[in-house]
PDB file of C-alpha atoms in Angstrom:
ATOM      1  CA  UNK A 116      23.106 -10.610  19.494  1.00 97.00           C
ATOM      2  CA  UNK A 117      20.095  -9.880  17.301  1.00 98.00           C
ATOM      3  CA  UNK A 118      19.719 -12.377  14.461  1.00 98.00           C
ATOM      4  CA  UNK A 119      18.391 -11.128  11.151  1.00 98.00           C
ATOM      5  CA  UNK A 120      16.708 -13.699   8.927  1.00 98.00           C
ATOM      6  CA  UNK A 121      16.355 -12.514   5.349  1.00 98.00           C
ATOM      7  CA  UNK A 122      14.297 -14.260   2.698  1.00 98.00           C
ATOM      8  CA  UNK A 123      14.426 -15.400   0.050  1.00 97.00           C
ATOM      9  CA  UNK A 124      18.146 -15.980  -0.390  1.00 97.00           C
ATOM     10  CA  UNK A 125      17.669 -15.775  -4.152  1.00 97.00           C
ATOM     11  CA  UNK A 126      14.891 -14.615  -6.399  1.00 96.00           C
ATOM     12  CA  UNK A 127      14.292 -14.758 -10.139  1.00 97.00           C
ATOM     13  CA  UNK A 128      12.144 -12.033 -11.628  1.00 97.00           C
ATOM     14  CA  UNK A 129      11.493 -10.103 -14.832  1.00 97.00           C
ATOM     15  CA  UNK A 130      11.614  -6.435 -15.718  1.00 97.00           C
ATOM     16  CA  UNK A 131       8.372  -4.836 -14.638  1.00 97.00           C
ATOM     17  CA  UNK A 132       7.701  -7.323 -11.827  1.00 97.00           C
ATOM     18  CA  UNK A 133       6.848  -6.291  -8.295  1.00 98.00           C
ATOM     19  CA  UNK A 134       9.335  -7.831  -5.895  1.00 98.00           C
ATOM     20  CA  UNK A 135       9.280  -8.195  -2.132  1.00 98.00           C
ATOM     21  CA  UNK A 136      12.152  -9.138   0.167  1.00 98.00           C
ATOM     22  CA  UNK A 137      11.684  -9.640   3.880  1.00 98.00           C
ATOM     23  CA  UNK A 138      13.825  -9.475   7.001  1.00 98.00           C
ATOM     24  CA  UNK A 139      12.814 -10.788  10.378  1.00 98.00           C
ATOM     25  CA  UNK A 140      14.610  -9.826  13.573  1.00 98.00           C
ATOM     26  CA  UNK A 141      15.024 -12.223  16.494  1.00 98.00           C
ATOM     27  CA  UNK A 142      13.706  -9.494  18.806  1.00 98.00           C
ATOM     28  CA  UNK A 143      12.051  -6.118  18.391  1.00 98.00           C
ATOM     29  CA  UNK A 144      14.261  -3.507  16.759  1.00 98.00           C
ATOM     30  CA  UNK A 145      11.624  -0.771  16.506  1.00 98.00           C
ATOM     31  CA  UNK A 146      12.272   0.804  13.077  1.00 98.00           C
ATOM     32  CA  UNK A 147      16.070   0.612  13.184  1.00 98.00           C
ATOM     33  CA  UNK A 148      16.389  -1.253   9.924  1.00 98.00           C
ATOM     34  CA  UNK A 149      18.236  -0.276   6.755  1.00 98.00           C
ATOM     35  CA  UNK A 150      18.190  -1.788   3.260  1.00 98.00           C
ATOM     36  CA  UNK A 151      21.166  -1.790   0.907  1.00 98.00           C
ATOM     37  CA  UNK A 152      21.696  -2.726  -2.728  1.00 98.00           C
ATOM     38  CA  UNK A 153      25.037  -4.176  -3.751  1.00 98.00           C
ATOM     39  CA  UNK A 154      26.337  -4.848  -7.244  1.00 97.00           C
ATOM     40  CA  UNK A 155      29.389  -7.074  -7.904  1.00 94.00           C
ATOM     41  CA  UNK A 156      32.646  -5.384  -6.981  1.00 93.00           C
ATOM     42  CA  UNK A 157      30.884  -2.344  -5.583  1.00 95.00           C
ATOM     43  CA  UNK A 158      30.133  -0.985  -2.123  1.00 96.00           C
ATOM     44  CA  UNK A 159      26.631  -1.404  -0.704  1.00 97.00           C
ATOM     45  CA  UNK A 160      24.342   1.500  -1.577  1.00 97.00           C
ATOM     46  CA  UNK A 161      21.882   2.686   1.075  1.00 98.00           C
ATOM     47  CA  UNK A 162      18.324   2.528  -0.242  1.00 98.00           C
ATOM     48  CA  UNK A 163      16.104   2.779   2.833  1.00 98.00           C
ATOM     49  CA  UNK A 164      16.892   3.810   6.414  1.00 98.00           C
ATOM     50  CA  UNK A 165      14.734   3.741   9.526  1.00 97.00           C
ATOM     51  CA  UNK A 166      12.634   1.014   7.906  1.00 98.00           C
ATOM     52  CA  UNK A 167      10.731   3.281   5.518  1.00 98.00           C
ATOM     53  CA  UNK A 168      12.707   6.456   4.757  1.00 98.00           C
ATOM     54  CA  UNK A 169      13.981   6.687   1.192  1.00 98.00           C
ATOM     55  CA  UNK A 170      17.620   7.737   0.936  1.00 96.00           C
ATOM     56  CA  UNK A 171      18.162  10.830  -1.174  1.00 94.00           C
ATOM     57  CA  UNK A 172      18.623  10.013  -4.833  1.00 95.00           C
ATOM     58  CA  UNK A 173      17.059   6.540  -4.643  1.00 97.00           C
ATOM     59  CA  UNK A 174      14.221   5.947  -7.121  1.00 97.00           C
ATOM     60  CA  UNK A 175      10.719   5.966  -5.687  1.00 98.00           C
ATOM     61  CA  UNK A 176      10.036   2.433  -6.946  1.00 98.00           C
ATOM     62  CA  UNK A 177      11.921   1.298  -3.841  1.00 98.00           C
ATOM     63  CA  UNK A 178       9.981   1.327  -0.588  1.00 98.00           C
ATOM     64  CA  UNK A 179      10.333  -0.139   2.875  1.00 98.00           C
ATOM     65  CA  UNK A 180       7.878  -0.987   5.595  1.00 98.00           C
ATOM     66  CA  UNK A 181       7.648  -2.681   8.940  1.00 98.00           C
ATOM     67  CA  UNK A 182       8.433  -2.236  12.601  1.00 98.00           C
ATOM     68  CA  UNK A 183       9.220  -4.445  15.534  1.00 98.00           C
ATOM     69  CA  UNK A 184      10.453  -7.718  14.067  1.00 98.00           C
ATOM     70  CA  UNK A 185       9.129  -7.879  10.503  1.00 98.00           C
ATOM     71  CA  UNK A 186      10.317  -5.712   7.624  1.00 98.00           C
ATOM     72  CA  UNK A 187       9.804  -5.597   3.886  1.00 98.00           C
ATOM     73  CA  UNK A 188      11.639  -4.076   0.946  1.00 98.00           C
ATOM     74  CA  UNK A 189       9.468  -3.682  -2.132  1.00 98.00           C
ATOM     75  CA  UNK A 190      10.512  -2.808  -5.661  1.00 98.00           C
ATOM     76  CA  UNK A 191       7.317  -1.779  -7.384  1.00 97.00           C
ATOM     77  CA  UNK A 192       8.410  -2.309 -10.992  1.00 96.00           C
ATOM     78  CA  UNK A 193      11.778  -3.926 -11.576  1.00 97.00           C
ATOM     79  CA  UNK A 194      14.220  -2.185 -13.869  1.00 97.00           C
ATOM     80  CA  UNK A 195      17.302  -3.704 -15.510  1.00 96.00           C
ATOM     81  CA  UNK A 196      19.621  -1.895 -13.104  1.00 97.00           C
ATOM     82  CA  UNK A 197      17.866  -3.419 -10.075  1.00 98.00           C
ATOM     83  CA  UNK A 198      19.282  -6.908 -10.605  1.00 97.00           C
ATOM     84  CA  UNK A 199      21.728  -7.045  -7.719  1.00 97.00           C
ATOM     85  CA  UNK A 200      22.048  -8.300  -4.152  1.00 98.00           C
ATOM     86  CA  UNK A 201      20.066  -6.765  -1.319  1.00 98.00           C
ATOM     87  CA  UNK A 202      20.953  -6.703   2.382  1.00 98.00           C
ATOM     88  CA  UNK A 203      19.149  -5.635   5.534  1.00 98.00           C
ATOM     89  CA  UNK A 204      20.997  -4.236   8.549  1.00 98.00           C
ATOM     90  CA  UNK A 205      19.659  -3.689  12.053  1.00 98.00           C
ATOM     91  CA  UNK A 206      21.065  -0.644  13.861  1.00 98.00           C
ATOM     92  CA  UNK A 207      18.974  -1.016  17.015  1.00 98.00           C
ATOM     93  CA  UNK A 208      21.715  -2.408  19.183  1.00 97.00           C
ATOM     94  CA  UNK A 209      25.308  -3.468  18.886  1.00 97.00           C
ATOM     95  CA  UNK A 210      26.643  -5.597  17.422  1.00 98.00           C
ATOM     96  CA  UNK A 211      24.848  -4.376  14.319  1.00 98.00           C
ATOM     97  CA  UNK A 212      23.891  -7.405  12.256  1.00 98.00           C
ATOM     98  CA  UNK A 213      23.028  -8.076   8.628  1.00 98.00           C
ATOM     99  CA  UNK A 214      20.650 -10.467   7.017  1.00 98.00           C
ATOM    100  CA  UNK A 215      22.181 -13.178   4.822  1.00 97.00           C
ATOM    101  CA  UNK A 216      21.375 -11.264   1.642  1.00 97.00           C
ATOM    102  CA  UNK A 217      19.066 -11.784  -1.336  1.00 98.00           C
ATOM    103  CA  UNK A 218      20.390 -12.206  -4.854  1.00 98.00           C
ATOM    104  CA  UNK A 219      17.894 -10.871  -7.380  1.00 97.00           C
ATOM    105  CA  UNK A 220      18.423 -12.451 -10.787  1.00 96.00           C
ATOM    106  CA  UNK A 221      16.864 -12.222 -14.213  1.00 91.00           C
ATOM    107  CA  UNK A 222      14.249 -14.884 -14.896  1.00 91.00           C
TER     108      UNK A 222
ATOM    109  CA  UNK B 299      27.821  15.536  -2.644  1.00 94.00           C
ATOM    110  CA  UNK B 300      28.598  13.310   0.322  1.00 96.00           C
ATOM    111  CA  UNK B 301      31.729  11.241  -0.270  1.00 97.00           C
ATOM    112  CA  UNK B 302      33.795   8.900   1.840  1.00 98.00           C
ATOM    113  CA  UNK B 303      37.087   7.519   0.582  1.00 98.00           C
ATOM    114  CA  UNK B 304      38.965   4.751   2.348  1.00 98.00           C
ATOM    115  CA  UNK B 305      42.702   4.290   2.017  1.00 98.00           C
ATOM    116  CA  UNK B 306      45.596   2.486   3.643  1.00 98.00           C
ATOM    117  CA  UNK B 307      44.823  -1.086   2.709  1.00 98.00           C
ATOM    118  CA  UNK B 308      47.371  -3.549   1.421  1.00 97.00           C
ATOM    119  CA  UNK B 309      49.170  -6.797   2.124  1.00 98.00           C
ATOM    120  CA  UNK B 310      50.324  -7.371   5.679  1.00 98.00           C
ATOM    121  CA  UNK B 311      51.631 -10.346   7.613  1.00 98.00           C
ATOM    122  CA  UNK B 312      49.749 -11.970  10.482  1.00 98.00           C
ATOM    123  CA  UNK B 313      50.442 -10.269  13.786  1.00 98.00           C
ATOM    124  CA  UNK B 314      51.363  -6.964  12.183  1.00 98.00           C
ATOM    125  CA  UNK B 315      49.438  -3.675  12.180  1.00 98.00           C
ATOM    126  CA  UNK B 316      47.745  -1.487   9.615  1.00 98.00           C
ATOM    127  CA  UNK B 317      45.917   1.832   9.827  1.00 98.00           C
ATOM    128  CA  UNK B 318      43.070   2.640   7.490  1.00 98.00           C
ATOM    129  CA  UNK B 319      41.782   6.147   6.840  1.00 98.00           C
ATOM    130  CA  UNK B 320      38.313   7.311   5.868  1.00 98.00           C
ATOM    131  CA  UNK B 321      38.359  10.787   4.347  1.00 98.00           C
ATOM    132  CA  UNK B 322      34.977  12.493   4.198  1.00 98.00           C
ATOM    133  CA  UNK B 323      33.642  15.441   2.232  1.00 97.00           C
ATOM    134  CA  UNK B 324      30.343  17.064   1.370  1.00 97.00           C
ATOM    135  CA  UNK B 325      28.977  17.245   4.915  1.00 97.00           C
ATOM    136  CA  UNK B 326      29.877  18.524   8.381  1.00 97.00           C
ATOM    137  CA  UNK B 327      31.982  15.550   9.409  1.00 98.00           C
ATOM    138  CA  UNK B 328      32.148  16.443  13.074  1.00 98.00           C
ATOM    139  CA  UNK B 329      28.376  16.216  13.463  1.00 97.00           C
ATOM    140  CA  UNK B 330      28.189  12.530  12.550  1.00 98.00           C
ATOM    141  CA  UNK B 331      29.267   9.159  13.844  1.00 98.00           C
ATOM    142  CA  UNK B 332      31.291   6.913  11.536  1.00 98.00           C
ATOM    143  CA  UNK B 333      30.771   3.182  11.138  1.00 98.00           C
ATOM    144  CA  UNK B 334      33.289   0.697   9.803  1.00 98.00           C
ATOM    145  CA  UNK B 335      32.207  -2.473   7.999  1.00 98.00           C
ATOM    146  CA  UNK B 336      34.018  -5.217   6.140  1.00 98.00           C
ATOM    147  CA  UNK B 337      33.322  -7.911   3.592  1.00 98.00           C
ATOM    148  CA  UNK B 338      35.600 -10.922   3.226  1.00 97.00           C
ATOM    149  CA  UNK B 339      35.997 -12.261  -0.341  1.00 94.00           C
ATOM    150  CA  UNK B 340      32.826 -14.041  -1.370  1.00 91.00           C
ATOM    151  CA  UNK B 341      31.320 -13.584   2.096  1.00 93.00           C
ATOM    152  CA  UNK B 342      28.641 -11.487   3.758  1.00 94.00           C
ATOM    153  CA  UNK B 343      28.823  -8.055   5.323  1.00 97.00           C
ATOM    154  CA  UNK B 344      30.108  -7.586   8.865  1.00 98.00           C
ATOM    155  CA  UNK B 345      29.886  -4.574  11.152  1.00 98.00           C
ATOM    156  CA  UNK B 346      33.205  -3.790  12.843  1.00 98.00           C
ATOM    157  CA  UNK B 347      32.417  -0.787  15.015  1.00 98.00           C
ATOM    158  CA  UNK B 348      31.643   2.894  15.186  1.00 98.00           C
ATOM    159  CA  UNK B 349      32.792   6.132  16.755  1.00 98.00           C
ATOM    160  CA  UNK B 350      30.262   8.684  17.893  1.00 98.00           C
ATOM    161  CA  UNK B 351      30.640  12.394  17.258  1.00 97.00           C
ATOM    162  CA  UNK B 352      32.398  14.750  19.673  1.00 97.00           C
ATOM    163  CA  UNK B 353      28.985  15.819  20.924  1.00 96.00           C
ATOM    164  CA  UNK B 354      28.430  12.273  22.123  1.00 97.00           C
ATOM    165  CA  UNK B 355      31.862  11.931  23.630  1.00 97.00           C
ATOM    166  CA  UNK B 356      33.560  10.250  20.664  1.00 97.00           C
ATOM    167  CA  UNK B 357      32.731   6.959  22.335  1.00 98.00           C
ATOM    168  CA  UNK B 358      33.294   3.746  20.447  1.00 98.00           C
ATOM    169  CA  UNK B 359      31.758   0.301  20.202  1.00 98.00           C
ATOM    170  CA  UNK B 360      33.198  -2.782  18.535  1.00 98.00           C
ATOM    171  CA  UNK B 361      32.275  -6.220  17.309  1.00 98.00           C
ATOM    172  CA  UNK B 362      33.539  -9.058  19.480  1.00 98.00           C
ATOM    173  CA  UNK B 363      35.702 -10.332  16.618  1.00 97.00           C
ATOM    174  CA  UNK B 364      37.872  -7.192  16.674  1.00 98.00           C
ATOM    175  CA  UNK B 365      37.496  -5.849  20.212  1.00 98.00           C
ATOM    176  CA  UNK B 366      40.876  -5.338  21.848  1.00 98.00           C
ATOM    177  CA  UNK B 367      42.690  -5.474  18.485  1.00 98.00           C
ATOM    178  CA  UNK B 368      41.046  -2.694  16.464  1.00 98.00           C
ATOM    179  CA  UNK B 369      40.641   0.954  17.497  1.00 98.00           C
ATOM    180  CA  UNK B 370      38.544   3.606  15.796  1.00 98.00           C
ATOM    181  CA  UNK B 371      39.455   7.275  16.160  1.00 98.00           C
ATOM    182  CA  UNK B 372      38.709  10.517  14.367  1.00 98.00           C
ATOM    183  CA  UNK B 373      40.251  13.884  13.530  1.00 98.00           C
ATOM    184  CA  UNK B 374      37.413  16.280  12.863  1.00 98.00           C
ATOM    185  CA  UNK B 375      39.816  19.044  11.796  1.00 98.00           C
ATOM    186  CA  UNK B 376      40.799  16.872   8.829  1.00 98.00           C
ATOM    187  CA  UNK B 377      37.404  15.133   8.333  1.00 98.00           C
ATOM    188  CA  UNK B 378      39.113  11.767   8.702  1.00 98.00           C
ATOM    189  CA  UNK B 379      38.226   8.664  10.682  1.00 98.00           C
ATOM    190  CA  UNK B 380      40.815   5.986  11.335  1.00 98.00           C
ATOM    191  CA  UNK B 381      40.718   2.253  11.879  1.00 98.00           C
ATOM    192  CA  UNK B 382      43.861   1.062  13.630  1.00 98.00           C
ATOM    193  CA  UNK B 383      44.183  -2.696  13.208  1.00 98.00           C
ATOM    194  CA  UNK B 384      46.674  -4.500  15.437  1.00 98.00           C
ATOM    195  CA  UNK B 385      47.401  -8.186  15.760  1.00 98.00           C
ATOM    196  CA  UNK B 386      46.108  -8.907  12.283  1.00 98.00           C
ATOM    197  CA  UNK B 387      44.802 -12.384  11.547  1.00 98.00           C
ATOM    198  CA  UNK B 388      44.287 -14.120   8.217  1.00 97.00           C
ATOM    199  CA  UNK B 389      40.543 -13.945   8.843  1.00 97.00           C
ATOM    200  CA  UNK B 390      40.769 -10.136   8.796  1.00 98.00           C
ATOM    201  CA  UNK B 391      41.295 -10.306   5.037  1.00 98.00           C
ATOM    202  CA  UNK B 392      38.445  -8.258   3.575  1.00 98.00           C
ATOM    203  CA  UNK B 393      37.399  -5.055   1.887  1.00 98.00           C
ATOM    204  CA  UNK B 394      36.911  -2.417   4.584  1.00 98.00           C
ATOM    205  CA  UNK B 395      34.294   0.322   4.239  1.00 98.00           C
ATOM    206  CA  UNK B 396      33.403   3.346   6.303  1.00 98.00           C
ATOM    207  CA  UNK B 397      29.987   5.006   6.334  1.00 98.00           C
ATOM    208  CA  UNK B 398      28.354   8.206   7.519  1.00 97.00           C
ATOM    209  CA  UNK B 399      26.066   8.190  10.507  1.00 94.00           C
ATOM    210  CA  UNK B 400      25.511   5.745  13.345  1.00 93.00           C
ATOM    211  CA  UNK B 401      22.060   4.359  12.560  1.00 93.00           C
ATOM    212  CA  UNK B 402      21.487   5.692   9.046  1.00 93.00           C
ATOM    213  CA  UNK B 403      24.868   4.109   8.148  1.00 93.00           C
ATOM    214  CA  UNK B 404      25.149   5.498   4.660  1.00 93.00           C
ATOM    215  CA  UNK B 405      26.464   6.331   2.228  1.00 96.00           C
ATOM    216  CA  UNK B 406      29.502   4.047   2.229  1.00 97.00           C
ATOM    217  CA  UNK B 407      32.914   4.547   0.727  1.00 97.00           C
ATOM    218  CA  UNK B 408      34.146   2.292  -2.068  1.00 97.00           C
ATOM    219  CA  UNK B 409      36.344   0.368   0.334  1.00 98.00           C
ATOM    220  CA  UNK B 410      39.988  -0.588   0.673  1.00 98.00           C
ATOM    221  CA  UNK B 411      41.279  -4.159   0.462  1.00 98.00           C
ATOM    222  CA  UNK B 412      43.258  -5.590   3.352  1.00 98.00           C
ATOM    223  CA  UNK B 413      45.008  -8.896   2.766  1.00 98.00           C
ATOM    224  CA  UNK B 414      46.594 -10.672   5.719  1.00 98.00           C
ATOM    225  CA  UNK B 415      48.933 -13.416   4.616  1.00 97.00           C
ATOM    226  CA  UNK B 416      52.408 -14.692   5.294  1.00 95.00           C
TER     227      UNK B 416
END
């Protein structure tokens, strides 16, 4: 199975900050990497698919990059509604596997 | 607007069965694979399996934790995917979500809660 290591596990930041979350795969997954945002009691919301493609309706302050084993989710200027948990998911091979998640909190 | 709505969850005893439904709208359901995921209370996200579209043979793949117990199927005429869960275990307690697309895997439905307890 492909292991996804996500960091940091938690992050404190302020509105307006630029934030970066990373995921590292235990082997190359090309660009088969998605990023999701999840708020308490809600379903995960797809932000980025195929490592860098912005899902329709997602604000442009969210961006993704990377290929192979190293991937990054960047929020260019944090907004109040962005404080949530973030998860990466590799869809290169089954079993699909998630990172451990990053909880983004208000500083 | 793309929507997926899960239903069929509830309280069931260990060893029993339950069938979940994922009703889709807003897109041509038959053209897409459907993934199922779950999230146990207070835990991380877990992929359960997917079913490919008819064009790819409606083949399925499953996580080891559910293989042989869970079966995914689809009825394209009704735009519904199913998750048949047999031999339920307490560790199957979770919110179950379906999602559109095999690799894009989104959007997701809001989920349905399955509780396995005696």
